[in-house]
């Protein structure tokens, strides 16, 4: 797992120069003490009130976060936007659910369009509206994060939120979320993984079937298992 590499890199910083090459130490495949961030209850309540103000007519019983990750850093990792729209609509068939869209400031406009297509009355666009700490707080008060392979998979792993991560071109071995509450959907096609740190996350692929073939129904089914709905 890539966490082993980062752990070794951090420990190497405090090793004596005479110990080269660094690091002469065994790093376990499962690092037991994953980073956990505890958010004060006052901050949780403040963000919940702010979230409620975004949809005053809709009681926040179950909060489902969708991270569509529309950036162009590694486009092959994207799940089709139309799938996120259909997924959002399917989720909102349950009257207890509220969908919240997360993302960077650059993704805000795309998420505005997603919210309109899903259901503007029960979908909150929080893209670009949180600091990093507020994003972690949002994870701590929500009931599920559904995301493709991107940073939020790992940020959310610092909290106890259930995570449903959609993997395709990336390695589920190297980059699997460390949270015990994470579930990964990957079709494990013969061509996967095709992007890694060894090829600068570049691939000759121009048709990411590894993501396109993950159906909305697959995601809905796993969501129902996680939430018991």
PDB file of N, CA and C in Angstrom, residues 140-196:
ATOM      1  N   UNK A 140     -17.722  13.761   9.008  1.00  0.00           N
ATOM      2  CA  UNK A 140     -18.029  13.242  10.344  1.00  0.00           C
ATOM      3  C   UNK A 140     -19.514  13.293  10.678  1.00  0.00           C
ATOM      4  N   UNK A 141     -20.289  14.129   9.967  1.00  0.00           N
ATOM      5  CA  UNK A 141     -21.724  14.225  10.267  1.00  0.00           C
ATOM      6  C   UNK A 141     -22.579  13.536   9.208  1.00  0.00           C
ATOM      7  N   UNK A 142     -21.937  12.956   8.206  1.00  0.00           N
ATOM      8  CA  UNK A 142     -22.685  12.340   7.105  1.00  0.00           C
ATOM      9  C   UNK A 142     -22.733  10.824   7.245  1.00  0.00           C
ATOM     10  N   UNK A 143     -23.616  10.205   6.475  1.00  0.00           N
ATOM     11  CA  UNK A 143     -23.875   8.775   6.628  1.00  0.00           C
ATOM     12  C   UNK A 143     -23.194   7.906   5.578  1.00  0.00           C
ATOM     13  N   UNK A 144     -22.762   8.512   4.469  1.00  0.00           N
ATOM     14  CA  UNK A 144     -22.090   7.733   3.422  1.00  0.00           C
ATOM     15  C   UNK A 144     -21.432   8.681   2.430  1.00  0.00           C
ATOM     16  N   UNK A 145     -20.226   8.308   1.984  1.00  0.00           N
ATOM     17  CA  UNK A 145     -19.551   9.014   0.896  1.00  0.00           C
ATOM     18  C   UNK A 145     -19.417   8.062  -0.281  1.00  0.00           C
ATOM     19  N   UNK A 146     -19.902   8.491  -1.446  1.00  0.00           N
ATOM     20  CA  UNK A 146     -19.730   7.728  -2.681  1.00  0.00           C
ATOM     21  C   UNK A 146     -18.826   8.553  -3.586  1.00  0.00           C
ATOM     22  N   UNK A 147     -17.711   7.982  -3.999  1.00  0.00           N
ATOM     23  CA  UNK A 147     -16.720   8.743  -4.746  1.00  0.00           C
ATOM     24  C   UNK A 147     -15.916   7.837  -5.658  1.00  0.00           C
ATOM     25  N   UNK A 148     -15.345   8.428  -6.702  1.00  0.00           N
ATOM     26  CA  UNK A 148     -14.390   7.658  -7.475  1.00  0.00           C
ATOM     27  C   UNK A 148     -13.023   7.782  -6.807  1.00  0.00           C
ATOM     28  N   UNK A 149     -12.034   7.148  -7.384  1.00  0.00           N
ATOM     29  CA  UNK A 149     -10.688   7.100  -6.825  1.00  0.00           C
ATOM     30  C   UNK A 149     -10.061   8.495  -6.872  1.00  0.00           C
ATOM     31  N   UNK A 150     -10.036   9.161  -5.722  1.00  0.00           N
ATOM     32  CA  UNK A 150      -9.514  10.529  -5.652  1.00  0.00           C
ATOM     33  C   UNK A 150      -9.204  10.862  -4.199  1.00  0.00           C
ATOM     34  N   UNK A 151      -8.725  12.076  -3.958  1.00  0.00           N
ATOM     35  CA  UNK A 151      -8.319  12.475  -2.622  1.00  0.00           C
ATOM     36  C   UNK A 151      -9.341  12.254  -1.525  1.00  0.00           C
ATOM     37  N   UNK A 152     -10.625  12.573  -1.752  1.00  0.00           N
ATOM     38  CA  UNK A 152     -11.626  12.391  -0.700  1.00  0.00           C
ATOM     39  C   UNK A 152     -11.705  10.968  -0.140  1.00  0.00           C
ATOM     40  N   UNK A 153     -11.350   9.969  -0.939  1.00  0.00           N
ATOM     41  CA  UNK A 153     -11.308   8.590  -0.433  1.00  0.00           C
ATOM     42  C   UNK A 153     -10.431   8.524   0.811  1.00  0.00           C
ATOM     43  N   UNK A 154      -9.303   9.206   0.754  1.00  0.00           N
ATOM     44  CA  UNK A 154      -8.322   9.133   1.834  1.00  0.00           C
ATOM     45  C   UNK A 154      -8.589  10.164   2.922  1.00  0.00           C
ATOM     46  N   UNK A 155      -9.084  11.346   2.539  1.00  0.00           N
ATOM     47  CA  UNK A 155      -9.449  12.339   3.552  1.00  0.00           C
ATOM     48  C   UNK A 155     -10.551  11.782   4.455  1.00  0.00           C
ATOM     49  N   UNK A 156     -11.551  11.160   3.835  1.00  0.00           N
ATOM     50  CA  UNK A 156     -12.688  10.628   4.592  1.00  0.00           C
ATOM     51  C   UNK A 156     -12.273   9.483   5.503  1.00  0.00           C
ATOM     52  N   UNK A 157     -11.175   8.817   5.165  1.00  0.00           N
ATOM     53  CA  UNK A 157     -10.699   7.692   5.975  1.00  0.00           C
ATOM     54  C   UNK A 157     -10.193   8.131   7.338  1.00  0.00           C
ATOM     55  N   UNK A 158     -10.049   9.442   7.550  1.00  0.00           N
ATOM     56  CA  UNK A 158      -9.655   9.942   8.871  1.00  0.00           C
ATOM     57  C   UNK A 158     -10.854  10.053   9.802  1.00  0.00           C
ATOM     58  N   UNK A 159     -12.053   9.767   9.290  1.00  0.00           N
ATOM     59  CA  UNK A 159     -13.270   9.765  10.100  1.00  0.00           C
ATOM     60  C   UNK A 159     -13.888   8.369  10.040  1.00  0.00           C
ATOM     61  N   UNK A 160     -15.046   8.216  10.648  1.00  0.00           N
ATOM     62  CA  UNK A 160     -15.702   6.907  10.679  1.00  0.00           C
ATOM     63  C   UNK A 160     -16.789   6.767   9.618  1.00  0.00           C
ATOM     64  N   UNK A 161     -16.914   7.718   8.706  1.00  0.00           N
ATOM     65  CA  UNK A 161     -17.960   7.653   7.691  1.00  0.00           C
ATOM     66  C   UNK A 161     -17.788   6.418   6.801  1.00  0.00           C
ATOM     67  N   UNK A 162     -18.857   5.694   6.499  1.00  0.00           N
ATOM     68  CA  UNK A 162     -18.778   4.619   5.502  1.00  0.00           C
ATOM     69  C   UNK A 162     -18.426   5.210   4.136  1.00  0.00           C
ATOM     70  N   UNK A 163     -17.555   4.523   3.410  1.00  0.00           N
ATOM     71  CA  UNK A 163     -17.078   5.003   2.109  1.00  0.00           C
ATOM     72  C   UNK A 163     -17.339   3.939   1.058  1.00  0.00           C
ATOM     73  N   UNK A 164     -17.883   4.361  -0.075  1.00  0.00           N
ATOM     74  CA  UNK A 164     -18.043   3.479  -1.231  1.00  0.00           C
ATOM     75  C   UNK A 164     -17.204   4.083  -2.349  1.00  0.00           C
ATOM     76  N   UNK A 165     -16.081   3.445  -2.666  1.00  0.00           N
ATOM     77  CA  UNK A 165     -15.120   3.994  -3.627  1.00  0.00           C
ATOM     78  C   UNK A 165     -15.144   3.207  -4.931  1.00  0.00           C
ATOM     79  N   UNK A 166     -15.224   3.928  -6.046  1.00  0.00           N
ATOM     80  CA  UNK A 166     -15.278   3.312  -7.369  1.00  0.00           C
ATOM     81  C   UNK A 166     -13.896   3.387  -8.006  1.00  0.00           C
ATOM     82  N   UNK A 167     -13.280   2.230  -8.197  1.00  0.00           N
ATOM     83  CA  UNK A 167     -11.931   2.160  -8.755  1.00  0.00           C
ATOM     84  C   UNK A 167     -11.963   1.569 -10.154  1.00  0.00           C
ATOM     85  N   UNK A 168     -11.082   2.070 -11.020  1.00  0.00           N
ATOM     86  CA  UNK A 168     -10.961   1.544 -12.379  1.00  0.00           C
ATOM     87  C   UNK A 168      -9.520   1.445 -12.805  1.00  0.00           C
ATOM     88  N   UNK A 169      -8.935   2.552 -13.304  1.00  0.00           N
ATOM     89  CA  UNK A 169      -7.561   2.512 -13.785  1.00  0.00           C
ATOM     90  C   UNK A 169      -6.519   2.519 -12.676  1.00  0.00           C
ATOM     91  N   UNK A 170      -6.917   2.879 -11.456  1.00  0.00           N
ATOM     92  CA  UNK A 170      -5.980   2.926 -10.339  1.00  0.00           C
ATOM     93  C   UNK A 170      -5.899   1.599  -9.608  1.00  0.00           C
ATOM     94  N   UNK A 171      -4.821   1.408  -8.876  1.00  0.00           N
ATOM     95  CA  UNK A 171      -4.593   0.154  -8.158  1.00  0.00           C
ATOM     96  C   UNK A 171      -5.362   0.109  -6.845  1.00  0.00           C
ATOM     97  N   UNK A 172      -6.161  -0.938  -6.675  1.00  0.00           N
ATOM     98  CA  UNK A 172      -6.873  -1.124  -5.410  1.00  0.00           C
ATOM     99  C   UNK A 172      -5.941  -1.667  -4.336  1.00  0.00           C
ATOM    100  N   UNK A 173      -4.787  -2.155  -4.739  1.00  0.00           N
ATOM    101  CA  UNK A 173      -3.792  -2.640  -3.777  1.00  0.00           C
ATOM    102  C   UNK A 173      -3.005  -1.464  -3.205  1.00  0.00           C
ATOM    103  N   UNK A 174      -2.539  -0.588  -4.090  1.00  0.00           N
ATOM    104  CA  UNK A 174      -1.693   0.527  -3.662  1.00  0.00           C
ATOM    105  C   UNK A 174      -2.471   1.680  -3.043  1.00  0.00           C
ATOM    106  N   UNK A 175      -3.696   1.915  -3.511  1.00  0.00           N
ATOM    107  CA  UNK A 175      -4.419   3.121  -3.107  1.00  0.00           C
ATOM    108  C   UNK A 175      -5.769   2.850  -2.458  1.00  0.00           C
ATOM    109  N   UNK A 176      -5.998   1.645  -2.018  1.00  0.00           N
ATOM    110  CA  UNK A 176      -7.253   1.336  -1.334  1.00  0.00           C
ATOM    111  C   UNK A 176      -7.394   2.207  -0.079  1.00  0.00           C
ATOM    112  N   UNK A 177      -8.592   2.726   0.201  1.00  0.00           N
ATOM    113  CA  UNK A 177      -8.772   3.524   1.423  1.00  0.00           C
ATOM    114  C   UNK A 177      -8.467   2.700   2.666  1.00  0.00           C
ATOM    115  N   UNK A 178      -7.837   3.326   3.650  1.00  0.00           N
ATOM    116  CA  UNK A 178      -7.402   2.612   4.848  1.00  0.00           C
ATOM    117  C   UNK A 178      -8.505   2.439   5.886  1.00  0.00           C
ATOM    118  N   UNK A 179      -9.613   3.117   5.707  1.00  0.00           N
ATOM    119  CA  UNK A 179     -10.704   3.015   6.673  1.00  0.00           C
ATOM    120  C   UNK A 179     -11.299   1.610   6.689  1.00  0.00           C
ATOM    121  N   UNK A 180     -11.575   1.069   7.882  1.00  0.00           N
ATOM    122  CA  UNK A 180     -12.249  -0.229   7.965  1.00  0.00           C
ATOM    123  C   UNK A 180     -13.702  -0.149   7.504  1.00  0.00           C
ATOM    124  N   UNK A 181     -14.198   1.072   7.330  1.00  0.00           N
ATOM    125  CA  UNK A 181     -15.582   1.280   6.897  1.00  0.00           C
ATOM    126  C   UNK A 181     -15.690   1.532   5.399  1.00  0.00           C
ATOM    127  N   UNK A 182     -14.627   1.211   4.664  1.00  0.00           N
ATOM    128  CA  UNK A 182     -14.615   1.463   3.221  1.00  0.00           C
ATOM    129  C   UNK A 182     -14.901   0.192   2.428  1.00  0.00           C
ATOM    130  N   UNK A 183     -15.681   0.354   1.369  1.00  0.00           N
ATOM    131  CA  UNK A 183     -15.971  -0.713   0.419  1.00  0.00           C
ATOM    132  C   UNK A 183     -15.541  -0.230  -0.958  1.00  0.00           C
ATOM    133  N   UNK A 184     -14.816  -1.074  -1.685  1.00  0.00           N
ATOM    134  CA  UNK A 184     -14.344  -0.716  -3.021  1.00  0.00           C
ATOM    135  C   UNK A 184     -15.100  -1.516  -4.074  1.00  0.00           C
ATOM    136  N   UNK A 185     -15.576  -0.826  -5.105  1.00  0.00           N
ATOM    137  CA  UNK A 185     -16.137  -1.494  -6.278  1.00  0.00           C
ATOM    138  C   UNK A 185     -15.110  -1.381  -7.396  1.00  0.00           C
ATOM    139  N   UNK A 186     -14.649  -2.516  -7.884  1.00  0.00           N
ATOM    140  CA  UNK A 186     -13.700  -2.553  -8.997  1.00  0.00           C
ATOM    141  C   UNK A 186     -14.002  -3.773  -9.845  1.00  0.00           C
ATOM    142  N   UNK A 187     -14.058  -3.592 -11.150  1.00  0.00           N
ATOM    143  CA  UNK A 187     -14.367  -4.705 -12.049  1.00  0.00           C
ATOM    144  C   UNK A 187     -13.146  -5.562 -12.331  1.00  0.00           C
ATOM    145  N   UNK A 188     -11.967  -5.074 -11.943  1.00  0.00           N
ATOM    146  CA  UNK A 188     -10.718  -5.826 -12.122  1.00  0.00           C
ATOM    147  C   UNK A 188     -10.560  -6.324 -13.557  1.00  0.00           C
ATOM    148  N   UNK A 189     -10.768  -5.433 -14.521  1.00  0.00           N
ATOM    149  CA  UNK A 189     -10.562  -5.811 -15.920  1.00  0.00           C
ATOM    150  C   UNK A 189      -9.099  -6.178 -16.154  1.00  0.00           C
ATOM    151  N   UNK A 190      -8.852  -6.948 -17.197  1.00  0.00           N
ATOM    152  CA  UNK A 190      -7.494  -7.421 -17.477  1.00  0.00           C
ATOM    153  C   UNK A 190      -6.512  -6.272 -17.674  1.00  0.00           C
ATOM    154  N   UNK A 191      -7.004  -5.133 -18.135  1.00  0.00           N
ATOM    155  CA  UNK A 191      -6.134  -3.979 -18.406  1.00  0.00           C
ATOM    156  C   UNK A 191      -5.893  -3.113 -17.175  1.00  0.00           C
ATOM    157  N   UNK A 192      -6.569  -3.425 -16.081  1.00  0.00           N
ATOM    158  CA  UNK A 192      -6.434  -2.610 -14.868  1.00  0.00           C
ATOM    159  C   UNK A 192      -5.425  -3.233 -13.904  1.00  0.00           C
ATOM    160  N   UNK A 193      -4.661  -2.411 -13.177  1.00  0.00           N
ATOM    161  CA  UNK A 193      -4.609  -0.951 -13.276  1.00  0.00           C
ATOM    162  C   UNK A 193      -3.672  -0.515 -14.399  1.00  0.00           C
ATOM    163  N   UNK A 194      -3.968   0.628 -14.986  1.00  0.00           N
ATOM    164  CA  UNK A 194      -3.124   1.126 -16.079  1.00  0.00           C
ATOM    165  C   UNK A 194      -2.478   2.465 -15.757  1.00  0.00           C
ATOM    166  N   UNK A 195      -2.805   3.050 -14.604  1.00  0.00           N
ATOM    167  CA  UNK A 195      -2.123   4.274 -14.183  1.00  0.00           C
ATOM    168  C   UNK A 195      -1.503   4.049 -12.807  1.00  0.00           C
ATOM    169  N   UNK A 196      -0.306   4.549 -12.629  1.00  0.00           N
ATOM    170  CA  UNK A 196       0.397   4.389 -11.359  1.00  0.00           C
ATOM    171  C   UNK A 196       1.494   5.435 -11.259  1.00  0.00           C
TER     172      UNK A 196
END
